C-alpha positions as MATLAB code, in Angstrom:
seq = 'XXXXXXXXXXXXXXXXXXXXXXXXXXXXXXXXXXXXXXXXXXXXXXXXXXXXXXXXXXXXXXXXXXXXXXXXXXXXXXXXXXXXXXXXXXXXXXXXXXXXXXXXXXXXXXXXXXXXXXXXXXXXXXXXXXXXXXXXXXXXXXXXXXXXXXXXXXXXXXXXXXXXXXXXXXXXXXXXXXXXXXXXXXXXXXXXXXXXXXXXXXXXXXXXXXXXXXXXXXXXXXXXXXXXXXXXXXXXXXXXXXXXXXXXXXXXXXXXXXXXXXXXXXXXXXXXXXXXXXXXXXXXXXXXXXXXXXXXXXXXXXXXXXXXXXXXXXXXXXXXXXXXXXXXXXXXXXXXXXXXXXXXXXXXXXXXXXXXXXXXXXXXXXXXXXXXXXXXXXXXXXXXXXXXXXXXXXXXXXXXXXXXXXXXXXXXXXXXXXXXXXXXXXXXXXXXXXXXXXXXXXXXXXXXXXXXXXXXXXXXXXXXXXXXXXXXXXXXXXXXXXXXXXXXXXXXXXXXXXXX';
ca = [
     253.149   93.425  169.401;
     252.635   91.536  172.660;
     255.466   93.461  174.272;
     253.913   96.748  173.166;
     250.573   95.724  174.691;
     252.212   94.909  178.017;
     254.056   98.230  177.990;
     250.763  100.022  177.291;
     249.043   98.185  180.157;
     251.934   98.954  182.487;
     251.910  102.644  181.538;
     248.143  102.791  182.099;
     248.527  101.267  185.559;
     251.339  103.644  186.473;
     249.460  106.718  185.192;
     246.315  105.637  187.013;
     248.310  105.161  190.209;
     249.881  108.592  189.835;
     246.487  110.200  189.156;
     244.968  108.544  192.230;
     247.917  109.618  194.362;
     247.651  113.232  193.109;
     243.888  113.206  193.725;
     244.270  111.854  197.273;
     247.098  114.265  198.013;
     245.021  117.208  196.821;
     242.124  116.057  198.976;
     244.428  115.674  201.970;
     245.633  119.270  201.621;
     242.171  120.771  200.974;
     241.885  122.468  204.378;
     245.500  123.588  204.377;
     245.048  125.232  200.970;
     241.980  127.101  202.247;
     243.673  128.225  205.455;
     241.252  126.375  207.741;
     242.481  124.342  210.751;
     241.938  120.627  210.338;
     241.897  117.466  212.437;
     245.214  115.784  213.036;
     246.403  112.402  211.779;
     244.387  112.116  208.585;
     244.846  108.861  206.654;
     245.125  109.049  202.826;
     242.160  106.679  202.324;
     239.850  106.784  205.340;
     240.729  110.301  206.444;
     239.735  111.013  210.068;
     236.889  108.488  210.266;
     238.674  105.156  210.535;
     236.274  102.396  211.553;
     233.141  104.405  210.691;
     230.156  102.069  210.171;
     232.353   98.972  210.519;
     233.408   99.554  214.160;
     232.064  102.941  215.287;
     228.807  104.858  214.939;
     228.959  108.400  213.548;
     228.131  109.760  217.031;
     231.308  108.235  218.453;
     233.535  109.464  215.611;
     232.112  113.005  215.629;
     232.362  113.246  219.425;
     236.083  112.490  219.211;
     236.586  115.187  216.560;
     234.404  117.649  218.482;
     236.517  117.220  221.620;
     239.724  117.728  219.662;
     238.501  121.011  218.186;
     237.145  122.193  221.549;
     240.496  121.523  223.188;
     242.162  123.544  220.425;
     239.598  126.351  221.044;
     238.452  126.367  217.409;
     234.976  127.542  216.305;
     235.053  124.843  213.608;
     237.511  122.420  212.079;
     237.962  120.518  208.868;
     238.191  116.753  208.672;
     238.204  114.176  205.908;
     235.267  111.802  205.519;
     237.436  109.218  203.814;
     238.814  111.548  201.107;
     235.922  114.052  201.109;
     236.440  117.318  203.038;
     233.793  118.139  205.667;
     233.640  121.039  208.155;
     232.631  120.232  211.735;
     230.964  123.271  213.344;
     231.773  123.479  217.057;
     231.097  127.001  218.314;
     227.552  127.586  219.526;
     227.224  131.054  217.987;
     228.507  129.795  214.641;
     226.021  126.924  214.747;
     223.163  129.393  215.242;
     224.469  131.492  212.353;
     224.529  128.470  210.059;
     221.168  127.016  211.082;
     219.199  130.182  211.869;
     220.608  133.643  211.191;
     222.260  132.937  207.829;
     219.960  130.105  206.888;
     219.590  131.414  203.308;
     223.231  130.508  202.670;
     222.954  127.057  204.255;
     219.405  125.961  203.511;
     220.226  122.818  201.507;
     221.225  119.471  202.974;
     222.930  118.217  199.839;
     221.092  114.884  199.854;
     220.923  113.227  196.473;
     217.926  111.338  195.074;
     217.194  110.728  191.390;
     213.652  111.604  190.354;
     213.869  108.885  187.717;
     215.184  105.993  189.826;
     213.956  107.030  193.309;
     210.780  109.050  192.657;
     209.546  108.962  196.270;
     212.874  109.888  197.877;
     213.198  112.818  195.485;
     209.850  114.188  196.716;
     210.697  114.341  200.417;
     211.474  117.453  202.442;
     214.904  115.946  203.149;
     216.058  115.963  199.530;
     214.314  118.921  197.878;
     216.050  122.290  197.952;
     215.574  126.005  197.410;
     212.186  127.469  196.598;
     210.701  124.061  195.989;
     211.539  123.048  199.575;
     210.087  126.277  200.957;
     206.838  125.841  199.025;
     206.484  122.189  200.023;
     207.100  122.906  203.704;
     204.456  125.652  203.690;
     201.985  123.215  202.133;
     202.690  120.446  204.640;
     202.880  122.514  207.816;
     199.104  122.413  208.563;
     199.042  118.626  208.094;
     201.549  118.162  210.929;
     200.512  120.999  213.228;
     199.179  120.395  216.742;
     195.518  120.540  215.670;
     196.094  117.820  213.068;
     198.174  115.692  215.432;
     195.348  115.907  217.960;
     193.070  114.097  215.482;
     195.573  111.206  215.305;
     195.646  110.735  219.079;
     192.796  108.203  219.269;
     194.489  105.936  216.710;
     197.792  106.181  218.569;
     196.169  105.412  221.938;
     194.392  102.370  220.471;
     197.647  100.956  219.082;
     199.442  101.690  222.377;
     196.823   99.553  224.120;
     197.523   96.763  221.612;
     201.185   97.101  222.586;
     200.320   96.757  226.288;
     198.311   93.583  225.621;
     201.202   92.141  223.601;
     203.772   92.962  226.315;
     201.536   91.375  228.939;
     201.370   88.163  226.917;
     205.111   88.131  226.155;
     206.480   89.541  229.420;
     208.221   86.308  230.464;
     210.199   86.082  227.230;
     213.886   86.874  227.710;
     214.554   87.072  223.966;
     212.230   90.042  223.391;
     214.380   92.806  221.880;
     212.849   96.155  222.791;
     214.281   98.371  220.052;
     212.615   96.105  217.497;
     209.347   96.030  219.465;
     209.313   99.828  219.700;
     209.946  100.009  215.937;
     206.938   97.750  215.402;
     204.777   99.990  217.604;
     205.932  103.091  215.709;
     205.361  101.302  212.395;
     201.771  100.487  213.352;
     201.058  104.059  214.447;
     202.622  105.733  211.419;
     201.223  103.141  209.026;
     197.725  103.893  210.316;
     198.170  107.668  210.306;
     200.129  107.979  207.049;
     198.642  105.193  204.927;
     195.382  104.522  206.734;
     196.023  100.782  207.092;
     196.305   98.339  209.979;
     199.889   97.079  209.702;
     199.659   94.679  212.678;
     203.423   94.508  213.027;
     203.264   94.433  216.846;
     201.647   91.005  216.653;
     203.367   89.939  213.427;
     207.079   90.921  213.361;
     207.451   89.266  209.948;
     204.898   91.449  208.171;
     205.820   92.860  204.777;
     205.332   96.425  206.006;
     207.926   95.927  208.758;
     210.329   94.232  206.352;
     210.087   97.112  203.885;
     210.640   99.643  206.645;
     213.737   97.765  207.755;
     215.094   97.691  204.201;
     214.383  101.387  203.717;
     216.583  102.201  206.709;
     219.356   99.749  205.900;
     222.778  101.295  206.508;
     225.801  100.170  204.513;
     229.102  101.528  203.269;
     227.846  101.105  199.724;
     224.801  103.260  200.353;
     226.878  105.902  202.132;
     229.279  106.051  199.180;
     226.358  106.457  196.781;
     224.932  109.369  198.782;
     228.343  110.990  198.958;
     228.968  110.546  195.224;
     225.495  111.863  194.370;
     226.117  114.973  196.466;
     229.567  115.620  194.975;
     228.813  114.690  191.337;
     225.079  115.243  190.870;
     225.119  115.456  187.070;
     227.221  112.327  186.692;
     224.958  110.512  189.163;
     221.896  111.522  187.121;
     223.551  110.267  183.932;
     224.418  106.970  185.643;
     220.876  106.726  187.084;
     222.407  106.256  190.527;
     220.044  104.478  192.912;
     220.417  105.401  196.596;
     217.242  103.693  197.851;
     215.973  100.260  196.894;
     213.460  100.708  194.017;
     211.428   97.723  195.260;
     210.897   99.470  198.594;
     209.704  102.678  196.968;
     207.508  100.708  194.580;
     205.886   98.936  197.531;
     205.014  102.218  199.251;
     203.884  103.851  195.999;
     201.503  100.997  195.177;
     200.267  100.902  198.764;
     199.483  104.598  198.701;
     197.845  104.415  195.256;
     195.587  101.534  196.248;
     194.586  103.252  199.504;
     193.802  106.503  197.705;
     191.821  104.646  195.019;
     189.766  102.916  197.708;
     189.041  106.161  199.546;
     188.115  108.081  196.423;
     185.986  105.242  195.005;
     184.005  104.679  198.196;
     184.227  108.263  199.505;
     185.954  107.088  202.688;
     187.098  109.906  204.976;
     189.508  109.305  207.872;
     191.125  111.680  210.323;
     194.750  111.082  209.429;
     197.762  112.528  207.612;
     196.823  110.935  204.287;
     193.374  112.555  204.340;
     194.918  115.991  204.642;
     197.228  115.245  201.715;
     194.227  114.144  199.662;
     192.540  117.471  200.375;
     195.676  119.204  199.045;
     195.546  116.938  195.991;
     191.896  117.862  195.407;
     192.883  121.553  195.535;
     195.665  121.025  192.987;
     198.505  121.604  195.464;
     199.888  118.041  195.154;
     199.842  115.286  192.554;
     199.653  111.549  193.273;
     203.412  111.017  193.285;
     203.884  113.889  195.729;
     201.169  112.472  197.995;
     202.955  109.111  198.010;
     206.308  110.826  198.530;
     205.099  112.669  201.622;
     203.543  109.525  203.106;
     206.817  107.703  202.473;
     208.761  110.580  204.046;
     206.444  110.640  207.058;
     207.014  106.932  207.612;
     210.781  106.867  207.001;
     211.440  109.929  209.165;
     209.322  108.724  212.049;
     209.433  105.047  212.785;
     213.154  104.430  213.467;
     213.702  107.749  215.264;
     210.668  107.158  217.499;
     211.795  103.594  218.188;
     215.254  104.831  219.174;
     213.832  107.400  221.602;
     211.345  104.951  223.141;
     213.903  102.192  223.647;
     216.432  104.519  225.289;
     213.689  105.970  227.518;
     212.845  102.469  228.733;
     216.545  101.674  229.125;
     217.145  104.657  231.421;
     213.901  104.111  233.337;
     214.926  100.487  233.887;
     218.301  101.655  235.245;
     216.799  104.362  237.464;
     213.955  102.926  239.484;
     213.319  106.172  241.411;
     212.798  108.087  238.154;
     210.481  105.353  236.880;
     208.429  105.346  240.100;
     208.131  109.134  240.058;
     206.991  109.059  236.431;
     204.437  106.338  237.159;
     203.139  108.336  240.113;
     202.609  111.435  237.979;
     200.793  109.370  235.329;
     198.509  107.725  237.898;
     197.724  111.090  239.514;
     196.795  112.581  236.130;
     194.620  109.572  235.263;
     192.803  109.867  238.594;
     191.673  113.326  237.524;
     190.309  112.031  234.199;
     188.655  108.858  235.553;
     191.351  106.744  233.924;
     190.792  108.155  230.419;
     193.713  109.174  228.240;
     193.425  112.416  226.312;
     195.759  114.398  224.112;
     195.811  117.364  226.499;
     196.470  115.193  229.545;
     199.368  113.292  227.976;
     201.045  116.335  226.467;
     200.699  118.300  229.722;
     202.490  115.737  231.908;
     205.438  117.806  233.102;
     207.658  115.040  234.447;
     207.049  112.895  231.363;
     208.251  115.823  229.261;
     211.392  116.066  231.411;
     212.100  112.346  230.995;
     211.690  112.538  227.224;
     213.869  115.640  226.928;
     216.661  114.200  229.049;
     216.601  111.063  226.900;
     216.733  113.214  223.764;
     219.699  115.045  225.248;
     221.671  111.887  225.940;
     220.496  109.896  222.916;
     219.321  112.193  220.103;
     218.099  109.681  217.469;
     219.604  111.804  214.672;
     223.050  112.464  216.095;
     224.170  115.144  213.625;
     222.779  117.783  211.263;
     224.295  118.720  207.934;
     224.086  121.642  205.534;
     225.834  122.764  202.342;
     227.334  126.255  201.863;
     225.678  127.784  198.783;
     228.330  130.552  198.611;
     231.772  131.308  200.008;
     231.193  132.179  203.664;
     233.831  134.234  205.547;
     234.269  133.858  209.311;
     236.199  136.584  211.135;
     239.494  135.316  212.484;
     238.980  131.846  211.058;
     238.882  131.800  207.274;
     236.411  131.421  204.431;
     234.243  128.340  204.064;
     234.350  127.447  200.341;
     231.136  127.213  198.334;
     229.803  123.655  198.191;
     231.398  122.625  201.491;
     229.426  120.134  203.565;
     229.005  121.361  207.173;
     228.167  119.015  210.053;
     226.707  120.000  213.440;
     227.468  117.223  216.001;
     224.249  117.195  218.046;
     225.172  114.219  220.229;
     228.588  115.704  221.062;
     227.048  119.079  221.956;
     224.498  117.391  224.229;
     227.317  115.513  226.007;
     229.566  118.545  226.496;
     230.186  119.181  230.254;
     230.576  122.901  229.521;
     226.841  122.959  228.771;
     225.560  120.018  230.814;
     227.462  119.247  234.048;
     227.945  115.504  234.494;
     226.643  114.894  230.967;
     226.677  111.096  231.269;
     224.373  111.155  234.308;
     220.666  110.693  233.533;
     218.855  113.525  235.324;
     215.406  114.614  234.065;
     215.402  117.485  236.588;
     217.755  119.324  234.233;
     214.591  120.201  232.323;
     212.431  121.175  235.301;
     210.668  124.530  235.077;
     213.108  126.019  237.604;
     216.168  124.854  235.647;
     218.370  127.248  233.700;
     217.388  125.227  230.606;
     214.020  126.949  230.859;
     215.505  130.442  231.006;
     216.211  132.978  228.280;
     217.072  131.326  224.962;
     220.457  133.071  224.666;
     221.568  131.540  227.988;
     220.221  128.053  227.284;
     222.634  125.194  226.578;
     222.318  123.884  223.011;
     219.429  121.421  222.695;
     218.518  120.435  219.151;
     217.214  116.865  218.883;
     214.814  118.017  216.151;
     217.236  120.410  214.494;
     217.194  124.189  214.683;
     215.990  127.037  212.515;
     213.661  126.992  209.499;
     214.674  123.462  208.522;
     213.973  121.844  211.889;
     211.904  118.643  211.916;
     208.359  119.451  210.822;
     207.000  116.287  212.471;
     208.308  116.876  215.992;
     204.842  117.333  217.533;
     203.586  114.063  216.074;
     206.759  112.221  217.082;
     206.542  113.431  220.670;
     202.867  112.478  220.857;
     203.603  108.959  219.564;
     206.413  108.489  222.104;
     204.567  109.953  225.083;
     201.408  107.926  224.481;
     203.482  104.751  224.260;
     205.383  105.561  227.461;
     202.221  106.396  229.404;
     200.582  103.142  228.307;
     203.612  101.009  229.223;
     204.767  102.677  232.440;
     201.268  102.749  233.962;
     200.987   98.984  233.405;
     204.490   97.558  233.870;
     207.646   97.909  235.928;
     210.884   97.633  233.947;
     214.317   96.547  235.134;
     217.507   95.962  233.185;
     218.445   92.473  232.057;
     222.076   92.886  233.104;
     223.098   89.572  231.541;
     222.213   90.813  228.059;
     222.182   94.619  228.240;
     225.246   96.413  229.699;
     225.053   99.318  232.136;
     227.004  101.482  229.681;
     225.577  101.191  226.218;
     227.631  101.350  223.029;
     226.050  102.347  219.748;
     225.424  100.001  216.853;
     227.871  101.027  214.086;
     225.623  100.195  211.129;
     222.612  102.268  212.063;
     221.352  105.571  210.686;
     219.948  106.425  214.134;
     221.296  105.749  217.622;
     220.680  102.151  218.657;
     222.199   99.905  221.313;
     224.956   97.778  219.817;
     224.073   94.670  221.827;
     220.319   95.163  221.582;
     217.919   96.184  224.352;
     216.666   93.516  226.753;
     214.503   94.299  229.774;
     212.765   92.444  232.587;
     209.052   93.224  232.842;
     206.462   92.715  235.579;
     202.937   94.004  235.951;
     202.386   96.854  238.380;
];
């Protein structure tokens, strides 16, 4: 009997090993079976992304694959994300077809979120699909349009001034990490505009709001595997009640939103912010309470880390390029002289050289370094093959922005690339690809607010301080932090500061 049991166990192990080997082999030959060129040297387990998250950021891995496919003159190429097949789209015209012209066939991102376990994540524009996404975007568009963002300017300017006071008091500290400080500034702005509360994370880095934001953006292999499994096996994930975001984090934001709404409705408090516009939609029957909380959560999650990334890399490049920083400060001072020193939405958003600085930083360091879509049907490409239904497509934004065919000397920081006389300002068909906020109908709906938040912060800091690089702690050539959902400096960002 014992011998039989051991034989049974041994047979089970052997059969399991054979099944795994067959599965991995079939995954390895996916692109070959569909007649689509693929990346070379794929490993049976980690595919073409060895070291992803543990040693390399996605931007670094995708740039390597992008260059390989460009050298092979391919419009796209398959690669294996561990043992999951993914198509990297390289050709500019094909990218525009996927994101714009044939959007109806690639409108879903394939993100998974369980409505039962992660109710707020399942209500965001990132995760919803189809007609539901289209309806939700139409509802939210007015709340994030330029006229609405204008009403949030005063709050943003007030918090930027708090930031300036804090920097002035802490300027001699050499341990001040600027990516974290910029995240705290963005947290305070978005917390005030989305939830109507004073987060005070600039002055208190250990606040619960900041801690929850950090946990919401935590990047790990485990979380990545969950997202991948949820995308590939949605029904099984629903049955298993797969959790891709920490329930305690969502519960915190849900309760925060509910208590804020209860206070406003009980005392008839009206504020000029994002939440107030959602409450007006709720009063009209367009949204329920969970959807209101979901959109506030989405607004916060989408904005604070991406804005912090952009701000910190702006300061990094300004600290490295003193002439650019001086020119920017001069343009800010000249504009303030015309308004008697008063900031205004129109003045900040009209600063031409500031816009060039921000755009060049977005080119070199797009916070979201890639876009992704799912093919809803088989999609034939002349002279290439047919993309199978359900295939995940990736557009490598960072790699495109660093391609010398589009941007000569791509690793040189040069805001004049985006001057009015530059070819980047010419006809759209002749423009190099520039998509830090995405492209097509599913581009970032909050880009206007994000740019306002960043520009107000830069104006407030650059008019008051001169920044130089702390070369002992921050290298001249930055490497990206592997475990980060957005681009961040691997060694942190440390700057020297002095008052102007």
